[in-house]
PDB file of C-alpha atoms in Angstrom:
ATOM      1  CA  MET Q   7      -0.021   0.009   0.019  1.00 56.00           C
ATOM      2  CA  LEU Q   8       2.924   2.341   0.732  1.00 54.00           C
ATOM      3  CA  PHE Q   9       4.362   2.093  -2.753  1.00 60.00           C
ATOM      4  CA  ALA Q  10       1.029   2.135  -4.572  1.00 63.00           C
ATOM      5  CA  CYS Q  11      -0.043   5.171  -2.588  1.00 55.00           C
ATOM      6  CA  GLY Q  12       3.298   6.959  -2.565  1.00 52.00           C
ATOM      7  CA  VAL Q  13       4.601   6.560  -6.089  1.00 63.00           C
ATOM      8  CA  GLY Q  14       1.872   4.704  -7.969  1.00 66.00           C
ATOM      9  CA  VAL Q  15       1.385   5.943 -11.471  1.00 67.00           C
ATOM     10  CA  GLY Q  16       4.518   8.085 -11.575  1.00 73.00           C
ATOM     11  CA  LEU Q  17       7.089   5.320 -10.987  1.00 75.00           C
ATOM     12  CA  PHE Q  18       5.695   3.049 -13.708  1.00 75.00           C
ATOM     13  CA  PHE Q  19       6.209   5.803 -16.271  1.00 78.00           C
ATOM     14  CA  PHE Q  20       9.096   7.968 -15.042  1.00 82.00           C
ATOM     15  CA  GLY Q  21      11.018   4.914 -13.765  1.00 82.00           C
ATOM     16  CA  VAL Q  22      11.592   4.094 -17.444  1.00 85.00           C
ATOM     17  CA  ALA Q  23      11.212   7.418 -19.223  1.00 87.00           C
ATOM     18  CA  GLU Q  24      13.245   9.664 -16.962  1.00 90.00           C
ATOM     19  CA  PRO Q  25      16.632   7.926 -17.288  1.00 93.00           C
ATOM     20  CA  LEU Q  26      16.200   7.893 -21.062  1.00 92.00           C
ATOM     21  CA  TRP Q  27      15.253  11.587 -21.050  1.00 91.00           C
ATOM     22  CA  HIS Q  28      18.332  12.551 -19.030  1.00 91.00           C
ATOM     23  CA  TYR Q  29      20.473  10.347 -21.259  1.00 92.00           C
ATOM     24  CA  VAL Q  30      19.486  12.044 -24.517  1.00 88.00           C
ATOM     25  CA  GLY Q  31      17.866  15.322 -23.433  1.00 81.00           C
ATOM     26  CA  PRO Q  32      19.623  18.680 -22.837  1.00 82.00           C
ATOM     27  CA  ASN Q  33      21.149  18.878 -19.340  1.00 83.00           C
ATOM     28  CA  ARG Q  34      24.441  19.672 -17.671  1.00 81.00           C
ATOM     29  CA  TYR Q  35      25.761  16.169 -18.444  1.00 85.00           C
ATOM     30  CA  THR Q  36      24.891  15.874 -22.132  1.00 83.00           C
ATOM     31  CA  ARG Q  37      26.283  19.415 -22.567  1.00 78.00           C
ATOM     32  CA  ASP Q  38      29.753  18.150 -21.616  1.00 78.00           C
ATOM     33  CA  LYS Q  39      31.151  16.984 -24.931  1.00 76.00           C
ATOM     34  CA  TYR Q  40      34.159  15.426 -23.170  1.00 80.00           C
ATOM     35  CA  MET Q  41      32.042  13.190 -20.887  1.00 86.00           C
ATOM     36  CA  PRO Q  42      32.058   9.555 -22.059  1.00 89.00           C
ATOM     37  CA  ASP Q  43      28.706   8.161 -23.140  1.00 90.00           C
ATOM     38  CA  ASN Q  44      28.684   5.523 -20.402  1.00 92.00           C
ATOM     39  CA  GLU Q  45      29.198   8.217 -17.770  1.00 93.00           C
ATOM     40  CA  VAL Q  46      26.255  10.213 -19.161  1.00 92.00           C
ATOM     41  CA  ALA Q  47      24.123   7.077 -18.857  1.00 94.00           C
ATOM     42  CA  GLN Q  48      25.243   6.561 -15.249  1.00 95.00           C
ATOM     43  CA  TRP Q  49      24.387  10.141 -14.330  1.00 94.00           C
ATOM     44  CA  ALA Q  50      21.001   9.730 -16.022  1.00 94.00           C
ATOM     45  CA  MET Q  51      20.333   6.797 -13.670  1.00 94.00           C
ATOM     46  CA  ASN Q  52      21.658   8.730 -10.692  1.00 94.00           C
ATOM     47  CA  VAL Q  53      19.477  11.785 -11.209  1.00 93.00           C
ATOM     48  CA  THR Q  54      16.448   9.494 -11.481  1.00 92.00           C
ATOM     49  CA  PHE Q  55      17.400   7.793  -8.222  1.00 92.00           C
ATOM     50  CA  PHE Q  56      17.748  11.242  -6.692  1.00 93.00           C
ATOM     51  CA  HIS Q  57      14.254  12.324  -7.780  1.00 90.00           C
ATOM     52  CA  TRP Q  58      12.555   9.108  -6.690  1.00 88.00           C
ATOM     53  CA  GLY Q  59      14.766   8.011  -3.792  1.00 87.00           C
ATOM     54  CA  ILE Q  60      15.370   9.064  -0.221  1.00 89.00           C
ATOM     55  CA  HIS Q  61      14.889  12.796  -0.749  1.00 88.00           C
ATOM     56  CA  GLY Q  62      11.321  12.338  -2.009  1.00 84.00           C
ATOM     57  CA  TRP Q  63      10.289   9.869   0.694  1.00 86.00           C
ATOM     58  CA  ILE Q  64      11.698  12.093   3.468  1.00 89.00           C
ATOM     59  CA  VAL Q  65       8.732  14.423   2.915  1.00 88.00           C
ATOM     60  CA  TYR Q  66       6.285  11.591   3.529  1.00 88.00           C
ATOM     61  CA  VAL Q  67       8.188  10.020   6.428  1.00 90.00           C
ATOM     62  CA  ILE Q  68       8.477  13.259   8.440  1.00 91.00           C
ATOM     63  CA  ILE Q  69       4.695  13.765   8.381  1.00 91.00           C
ATOM     64  CA  GLY Q  70       4.033  10.053   8.986  1.00 91.00           C
ATOM     65  CA  ILE Q  71       6.286   9.967  12.092  1.00 92.00           C
ATOM     66  CA  ILE Q  72       4.916  13.184  13.595  1.00 92.00           C
ATOM     67  CA  LEU Q  73       1.280  12.264  13.009  1.00 91.00           C
ATOM     68  CA  GLY Q  74       1.726   8.675  14.140  1.00 91.00           C
ATOM     69  CA  PHE Q  75       3.485   9.652  17.377  1.00 92.00           C
ATOM     70  CA  LEU Q  76       1.126  12.457  18.376  1.00 91.00           C
ATOM     71  CA  THR Q  77      -1.978  10.508  17.426  1.00 91.00           C
ATOM     72  CA  PHE Q  78      -1.265   7.088  18.876  1.00 91.00           C
ATOM     73  CA  ARG Q  79       0.895   8.112  21.813  1.00 90.00           C
ATOM     74  CA  LYS Q  80      -0.589  11.480  22.731  1.00 88.00           C
ATOM     75  CA  GLY Q  81      -4.239  10.944  21.684  1.00 88.00           C
ATOM     76  CA  MET Q  82      -4.368  13.903  19.289  1.00 90.00           C
ATOM     77  CA  PRO Q  83      -6.523  14.032  16.156  1.00 90.00           C
ATOM     78  CA  MET Q  84      -5.044  12.613  12.941  1.00 89.00           C
ATOM     79  CA  THR Q  85      -5.164  15.790  10.916  1.00 89.00           C
ATOM     80  CA  MET Q  86      -2.387  17.902   9.437  1.00 91.00           C
ATOM     81  CA  LYS Q  87      -2.826  20.639  12.066  1.00 91.00           C
ATOM     82  CA  THR Q  88      -1.598  18.114  14.684  1.00 91.00           C
ATOM     83  CA  CYS Q  89       1.885  18.273  13.074  1.00 90.00           C
ATOM     84  CA  PHE Q  90       2.088  21.924  14.116  1.00 92.00           C
ATOM     85  CA  TYR Q  91       1.259  21.311  17.802  1.00 91.00           C
ATOM     86  CA  PRO Q  92       4.989  21.384  18.827  1.00 90.00           C
ATOM     87  CA  LEU Q  93       5.211  24.820  17.168  1.00 90.00           C
ATOM     88  CA  ILE Q  94       1.993  26.635  18.041  1.00 89.00           C
ATOM     89  CA  GLY Q  95       0.484  24.500  20.794  1.00 88.00           C
ATOM     90  CA  ASP Q  96      -3.261  24.611  21.505  1.00 88.00           C
ATOM     91  CA  ARG Q  97      -3.775  27.202  18.812  1.00 90.00           C
ATOM     92  CA  ILE Q  98      -4.148  24.338  16.342  1.00 89.00           C
ATOM     93  CA  TYR Q  99      -7.700  23.937  17.693  1.00 90.00           C
ATOM     94  CA  GLY Q 100      -8.644  27.430  16.468  1.00 89.00           C
ATOM     95  CA  TRP Q 101      -8.841  29.099  13.112  1.00 90.00           C
ATOM     96  CA  ILE Q 102      -5.128  28.623  12.471  1.00 92.00           C
ATOM     97  CA  GLY Q 103      -5.558  24.864  12.647  1.00 90.00           C
ATOM     98  CA  ASP Q 104      -8.577  24.967  10.406  1.00 91.00           C
ATOM     99  CA  LEU Q 105      -6.607  27.008   7.880  1.00 93.00           C
ATOM    100  CA  ILE Q 106      -3.796  24.442   7.957  1.00 91.00           C
ATOM    101  CA  ASP Q 107      -6.244  21.595   7.246  1.00 91.00           C
ATOM    102  CA  ILE Q 108      -7.930  23.505   4.417  1.00 92.00           C
ATOM    103  CA  PHE Q 109      -4.538  24.336   2.847  1.00 91.00           C
ATOM    104  CA  SER Q 110      -3.518  20.664   3.175  1.00 90.00           C
ATOM    105  CA  ILE Q 111      -6.664  19.532   1.384  1.00 88.00           C
ATOM    106  CA  MET Q 112      -6.060  22.010  -1.445  1.00 89.00           C
ATOM    107  CA  THR Q 113      -2.447  20.934  -1.911  1.00 87.00           C
ATOM    108  CA  THR Q 114      -3.506  17.261  -1.988  1.00 84.00           C
ATOM    109  CA  LEU Q 115      -6.083  18.150  -4.636  1.00 84.00           C
ATOM    110  CA  PHE Q 116      -3.396  19.705  -6.819  1.00 85.00           C
ATOM    111  CA  GLY Q 117      -1.181  16.639  -6.356  1.00 82.00           C
ATOM    112  CA  VAL Q 118      -3.997  14.281  -7.279  1.00 80.00           C
ATOM    113  CA  CYS Q 119      -4.819  16.345 -10.394  1.00 82.00           C
ATOM    114  CA  THR Q 120      -1.155  16.230 -11.475  1.00 81.00           C
ATOM    115  CA  SER Q 121      -0.887  12.449 -11.020  1.00 80.00           C
ATOM    116  CA  LEU Q 122      -4.276  11.798 -12.629  1.00 81.00           C
ATOM    117  CA  GLY Q 123      -3.457  14.039 -15.571  1.00 83.00           C
ATOM    118  CA  LEU Q 124      -0.100  12.426 -16.232  1.00 82.00           C
ATOM    119  CA  GLY Q 125      -1.530   8.940 -15.677  1.00 81.00           C
ATOM    120  CA  THR Q 126      -4.418   9.569 -18.063  1.00 87.00           C
ATOM    121  CA  ILE Q 127      -2.037  10.693 -20.844  1.00 87.00           C
ATOM    122  CA  GLN Q 128       0.086   7.586 -20.210  1.00 84.00           C
ATOM    123  CA  VAL Q 129      -2.905   5.203 -20.388  1.00 87.00           C
ATOM    124  CA  ASN Q 130      -4.258   6.886 -23.506  1.00 91.00           C
ATOM    125  CA  ASN Q 131      -0.930   6.674 -25.323  1.00 89.00           C
ATOM    126  CA  GLY Q 132      -0.467   3.077 -24.172  1.00 88.00           C
ATOM    127  CA  LEU Q 133      -3.880   2.063 -25.523  1.00 90.00           C
ATOM    128  CA  ASN Q 134      -3.098   3.840 -28.764  1.00 92.00           C
ATOM    129  CA  TYR Q 135       0.176   1.919 -29.029  1.00 89.00           C
ATOM    130  CA  LEU Q 136      -1.662  -1.361 -28.573  1.00 90.00           C
ATOM    131  CA  ASN Q 137      -4.570  -0.419 -30.876  1.00 89.00           C
ATOM    132  CA  GLU Q 138      -4.254   2.488 -33.295  1.00 87.00           C
ATOM    133  CA  ASP Q 139      -8.043   2.725 -33.531  1.00 88.00           C
ATOM    134  CA  ILE Q 140      -8.029   4.179 -30.023  1.00 89.00           C
ATOM    135  CA  ALA Q 141      -7.061   7.748 -30.729  1.00 90.00           C
ATOM    136  CA  VAL Q 142      -5.097  10.026 -28.439  1.00 90.00           C
ATOM    137  CA  SER Q 143      -7.887  12.522 -27.831  1.00 90.00           C
ATOM    138  CA  THR Q 144      -9.530  14.602 -25.150  1.00 89.00           C
ATOM    139  CA  THR Q 145     -12.689  12.482 -25.355  1.00 91.00           C
ATOM    140  CA  ASN Q 146     -10.809   9.257 -24.623  1.00 91.00           C
ATOM    141  CA  GLN Q 147      -8.870  10.906 -21.861  1.00 91.00           C
ATOM    142  CA  VAL Q 148     -12.069  12.081 -20.183  1.00 91.00           C
ATOM    143  CA  ILE Q 149     -13.415   8.492 -20.392  1.00 92.00           C
ATOM    144  CA  ILE Q 150     -10.193   7.216 -18.799  1.00 90.00           C
ATOM    145  CA  ILE Q 151     -10.459   9.806 -16.009  1.00 89.00           C
ATOM    146  CA  TRP Q 152     -14.031   8.672 -15.287  1.00 90.00           C
ATOM    147  CA  ALA Q 153     -12.933   5.026 -15.251  1.00 89.00           C
ATOM    148  CA  ILE Q 154     -10.025   5.695 -12.925  1.00 83.00           C
ATOM    149  CA  THR Q 155     -12.203   7.814 -10.635  1.00 83.00           C
ATOM    150  CA  ALA Q 156     -14.808   5.058 -10.442  1.00 86.00           C
ATOM    151  CA  VAL Q 157     -12.224   2.483  -9.416  1.00 80.00           C
ATOM    152  CA  ALA Q 158     -10.607   4.853  -6.905  1.00 77.00           C
ATOM    153  CA  THR Q 159     -13.999   5.809  -5.411  1.00 80.00           C
ATOM    154  CA  THR Q 160     -14.984   2.145  -5.025  1.00 81.00           C
ATOM    155  CA  SER Q 161     -11.687   1.341  -3.282  1.00 76.00           C
ATOM    156  CA  VAL Q 162     -12.123   4.246  -0.885  1.00 73.00           C
ATOM    157  CA  ILE Q 163     -15.735   3.381  -0.047  1.00 79.00           C
ATOM    158  CA  THR Q 164     -14.814  -0.218   0.800  1.00 77.00           C
ATOM    159  CA  GLY Q 165     -12.133   1.031   3.202  1.00 69.00           C
ATOM    160  CA  VAL Q 166      -8.379   0.632   3.719  1.00 65.00           C
ATOM    161  CA  GLY Q 167      -8.533  -3.048   4.701  1.00 67.00           C
ATOM    162  CA  VAL Q 168     -10.488  -4.157   1.636  1.00 71.00           C
ATOM    163  CA  GLY Q 169     -10.604  -1.826  -1.400  1.00 71.00           C
ATOM    164  CA  ILE Q 170      -7.373   0.142  -1.067  1.00 73.00           C
ATOM    165  CA  ARG Q 171      -5.474  -2.899   0.193  1.00 75.00           C
ATOM    166  CA  ARG Q 172      -6.617  -5.189  -2.627  1.00 77.00           C
ATOM    167  CA  LEU Q 173      -6.096  -2.548  -5.276  1.00 77.00           C
ATOM    168  CA  SER Q 174      -2.587  -1.877  -3.930  1.00 76.00           C
ATOM    169  CA  GLU Q 175      -1.831  -5.609  -3.959  1.00 80.00           C
ATOM    170  CA  VAL Q 176      -2.942  -5.930  -7.586  1.00 81.00           C
ATOM    171  CA  CYS Q 177      -0.900  -2.873  -8.561  1.00 79.00           C
ATOM    172  CA  PHE Q 178       2.176  -4.138  -6.698  1.00 79.00           C
ATOM    173  CA  GLY Q 179       1.723  -7.601  -8.206  1.00 84.00           C
ATOM    174  CA  ILE Q 180       1.552  -6.325 -11.744  1.00 84.00           C
ATOM    175  CA  GLY Q 181       4.595  -4.158 -11.055  1.00 81.00           C
ATOM    176  CA  MET Q 182       6.527  -7.183  -9.806  1.00 85.00           C
ATOM    177  CA  VAL Q 183       5.566  -9.215 -12.885  1.00 90.00           C
ATOM    178  CA  ILE Q 184       6.774  -6.414 -15.215  1.00 86.00           C
ATOM    179  CA  MET Q 185      10.022  -6.062 -13.227  1.00 86.00           C
ATOM    180  CA  LEU Q 186      10.733  -9.784 -13.346  1.00 92.00           C
ATOM    181  CA  MET Q 187       9.944  -9.902 -17.025  1.00 91.00           C
ATOM    182  CA  VAL Q 188      12.484  -7.161 -17.686  1.00 89.00           C
ATOM    183  CA  LEU Q 189      15.023  -8.861 -15.415  1.00 90.00           C
ATOM    184  CA  PHE Q 190      14.809 -12.315 -17.016  1.00 92.00           C
ATOM    185  CA  LEU Q 191      13.936 -11.468 -20.623  1.00 91.00           C
ATOM    186  CA  GLU Q 192      16.704  -8.887 -20.868  1.00 86.00           C
ATOM    187  CA  ASP Q 193      20.414  -9.457 -20.253  1.00 91.00           C
ATOM    188  CA  THR Q 194      20.019 -10.398 -16.590  1.00 93.00           C
ATOM    189  CA  TRP Q 195      23.657  -9.931 -15.624  1.00 94.00           C
ATOM    190  CA  TYR Q 196      23.728  -6.525 -17.196  1.00 93.00           C
ATOM    191  CA  VAL Q 197      20.552  -5.467 -15.337  1.00 92.00           C
ATOM    192  CA  LEU Q 198      21.902  -6.742 -11.996  1.00 94.00           C
ATOM    193  CA  ASN Q 199      25.308  -5.153 -12.568  1.00 95.00           C
ATOM    194  CA  LEU Q 200      23.705  -1.826 -13.540  1.00 93.00           C
ATOM    195  CA  TYR Q 201      21.445  -1.890 -10.437  1.00 93.00           C
ATOM    196  CA  CYS Q 202      24.328  -2.660  -8.077  1.00 95.00           C
ATOM    197  CA  GLN Q 203      26.560  -0.062  -9.710  1.00 96.00           C
ATOM    198  CA  SER Q 204      23.846   2.608  -9.704  1.00 95.00           C
ATOM    199  CA  ILE Q 205      23.108   2.059  -5.993  1.00 95.00           C
ATOM    200  CA  GLY Q 206      26.760   2.588  -5.167  1.00 96.00           C
ATOM    201  CA  PHE Q 207      26.972   5.663  -7.391  1.00 96.00           C
ATOM    202  CA  TYR Q 208      23.826   7.102  -5.781  1.00 95.00           C
ATOM    203  CA  ILE Q 209      25.188   6.570  -2.257  1.00 95.00           C
ATOM    204  CA  GLN Q 210      28.486   8.187  -3.271  1.00 95.00           C
ATOM    205  CA  TRP Q 211      26.807  11.335  -4.679  1.00 94.00           C
ATOM    206  CA  ILE Q 212      23.691  11.630  -2.474  1.00 93.00           C
ATOM    207  CA  ILE Q 213      25.049  14.541  -0.388  1.00 93.00           C
ATOM    208  CA  GLN Q 214      26.197  16.539  -3.445  1.00 93.00           C
ATOM    209  CA  LEU Q 215      22.927  15.978  -5.276  1.00 90.00           C
ATOM    210  CA  GLY Q 216      20.930  17.185  -2.336  1.00 90.00           C
ATOM    211  CA  PHE Q 217      22.769  20.482  -2.270  1.00 92.00           C
ATOM    212  CA  HIS Q 218      23.233  21.000  -6.014  1.00 89.00           C
ATOM    213  CA  CYS Q 219      21.487  24.129  -7.257  1.00 86.00           C
ATOM    214  CA  ASP Q 220      22.627  24.361 -10.929  1.00 82.00           C
ATOM    215  CA  ALA Q 221      24.372  27.621  -9.985  1.00 81.00           C
ATOM    216  CA  PHE Q 222      26.617  27.797 -13.077  1.00 76.00           C
ATOM    217  CA  GLU Q 223      23.843  26.652 -15.426  1.00 75.00           C
ATOM    218  CA  LEU Q 224      21.460  29.316 -14.090  1.00 75.00           C
ATOM    219  CA  SER Q 225      24.063  32.015 -14.758  1.00 72.00           C
ATOM    220  CA  GLU Q 226      23.628  31.299 -18.517  1.00 62.00           C
ATOM    221  CA  LYS Q 227      27.298  32.133 -19.022  1.00 61.00           C
ATOM    222  CA  SER Q 228      30.412  30.048 -19.481  1.00 57.00           C
ATOM    223  CA  TYR Q 229      33.269  32.349 -18.647  1.00 58.00           C
ATOM    224  CA  GLY Q 230      36.578  31.365 -20.230  1.00 57.00           C
ATOM    225  CA  ALA Q 231      34.991  28.633 -22.325  1.00 59.00           C
ATOM    226  CA  ALA Q 232      35.932  30.350 -25.576  1.00 58.00           C
ATOM    227  CA  ASP Q 233      39.603  30.420 -24.601  1.00 60.00           C
ATOM    228  CA  ARG Q 234      39.482  26.662 -23.962  1.00 60.00           C
ATOM    229  CA  GLY Q 235      37.595  25.807 -27.117  1.00 60.00           C
ATOM    230  CA  ARG Q 236      34.449  24.780 -25.240  1.00 59.00           C
ATOM    231  CA  ALA Q 237      32.140  27.711 -25.986  1.00 56.00           C
ATOM    232  CA  TYR Q 238      28.519  27.033 -26.989  1.00 60.00           C
ATOM    233  CA  THR Q 239      26.814  29.221 -29.528  1.00 55.00           C
ATOM    234  CA  ASP Q 240      23.180  28.585 -28.589  1.00 58.00           C
ATOM    235  CA  GLY Q 241      23.154  30.818 -25.509  1.00 53.00           C
ATOM    236  CA  GLU Q 242      22.505  27.967 -23.111  1.00 55.00           C
ATOM    237  CA  GLY Q 243      25.760  28.211 -21.210  1.00 57.00           C
ATOM    238  CA  ASP Q 244      26.917  24.927 -19.668  1.00 65.00           C
ATOM    239  CA  GLY Q 245      23.349  23.611 -19.525  1.00 67.00           C
ATOM    240  CA  PRO Q 246      19.713  24.625 -19.863  1.00 74.00           C
ATOM    241  CA  ALA Q 247      18.893  27.272 -17.281  1.00 73.00           C
ATOM    242  CA  ASP Q 248      15.354  25.900 -16.788  1.00 81.00           C
ATOM    243  CA  TRP Q 249      16.334  22.238 -16.266  1.00 85.00           C
ATOM    244  CA  MET Q 250      16.197  22.482 -12.455  1.00 86.00           C
ATOM    245  CA  ASP Q 251      12.753  24.062 -12.560  1.00 86.00           C
ATOM    246  CA  GLU Q 252      11.330  21.535 -15.007  1.00 87.00           C
ATOM    247  CA  TRP Q 253      12.636  18.503 -13.116  1.00 89.00           C
ATOM    248  CA  THR Q 254      13.852  18.799  -9.509  1.00 90.00           C
ATOM    249  CA  ILE Q 255      11.649  21.747  -8.476  1.00 90.00           C
ATOM    250  CA  PHE Q 256       8.650  20.113 -10.194  1.00 89.00           C
ATOM    251  CA  TYR Q 257       9.244  16.928  -8.233  1.00 87.00           C
ATOM    252  CA  TRP Q 258       9.606  18.886  -4.990  1.00 88.00           C
ATOM    253  CA  GLY Q 259       6.179  20.432  -5.566  1.00 87.00           C
ATOM    254  CA  TRP Q 260       4.691  17.111  -6.542  1.00 85.00           C
ATOM    255  CA  TRP Q 261       6.024  15.232  -3.526  1.00 86.00           C
ATOM    256  CA  ILE Q 262       5.083  18.047  -1.113  1.00 89.00           C
ATOM    257  CA  SER Q 263       1.535  18.306  -2.527  1.00 87.00           C
ATOM    258  CA  TRP Q 264       1.019  14.578  -1.849  1.00 86.00           C
ATOM    259  CA  SER Q 265       2.618  14.672   1.581  1.00 87.00           C
ATOM    260  CA  PRO Q 266      -0.517  15.426   3.660  1.00 88.00           C
ATOM    261  CA  PHE Q 267      -2.368  12.435   2.182  1.00 84.00           C
ATOM    262  CA  VAL Q 268       0.527   9.932   2.017  1.00 85.00           C
ATOM    263  CA  GLY Q 269       2.002  11.019   5.340  1.00 87.00           C
ATOM    264  CA  MET Q 270      -1.378  10.574   7.032  1.00 87.00           C
ATOM    265  CA  PHE Q 271      -1.811   7.217   5.235  1.00 84.00           C
ATOM    266  CA  ILE Q 272       1.594   5.997   6.487  1.00 86.00           C
ATOM    267  CA  ALA Q 273       0.695   7.040  10.045  1.00 88.00           C
ATOM    268  CA  LYS Q 274      -2.718   5.353   9.828  1.00 85.00           C
ATOM    269  CA  ILE Q 275      -1.400   1.930   8.789  1.00 83.00           C
ATOM    270  CA  SER Q 276       1.657   2.066  11.134  1.00 83.00           C
ATOM    271  CA  ARG Q 277      -0.137   1.753  14.495  1.00 84.00           C
ATOM    272  CA  GLY Q 278       1.707  -0.635  16.751  1.00 83.00           C
ATOM    273  CA  ARG Q 279       5.034  -0.211  14.934  1.00 83.00           C
ATOM    274  CA  THR Q 280       8.065   1.512  16.442  1.00 84.00           C
ATOM    275  CA  ILE Q 281       9.597   4.612  14.860  1.00 81.00           C
TER     276      ILE Q 281
END
């Protein structure tokens, strides 16, 4: 349930598409004409690990721990305003707390809309790939939205222990089947070696990635590059100035918008477990 709720639709698509995008798309790695192709591929994997790894889940875990502790150990209500009790005390029971809960609901709404929108486009394109008679159109996407909404509503009505749990198990099961198919139908040793190597590379660079701000890329200049024969003529400097906004900052907003819902969900299903 954690993975289906936390990463769901995004991981199935971006888990495959994002490394490829970073491998061929414009970024600070592909801009380096002296970087070996294999190293570009490794950095493409590493950036994807960064966007979907520990840094993203930290947002969920913080809320889950705070809510779980204050709810199950201190008897406080399981709402987002409870997270602010250590900061503002009993004022969470007034208009400030109500405002926090309203804001949390709105942010979750935006997060759901983002995931549903991206997921609908994915499903529509996938169906078109399987059957060209199914056009990529607004009409079909509206139908897909209604179908997804109907399934999601049914799972919510039947409760966490039945609907959401079973739906999550089906989702996780299908994901495992796809993963095992890729593992055994591809070059298995290559996949295992790449996974092991990428984990080590991610651990090595995790601190630097967390603090990287694309400072030089955002300057849109490459001082001294002309003297060293590395100047670019397209005005992009050492990398696209908007790359950080379109990827890392977008993910930050996406993860944060889902954090009230997923954090509360983690707390709800974690009763009886230690921190």
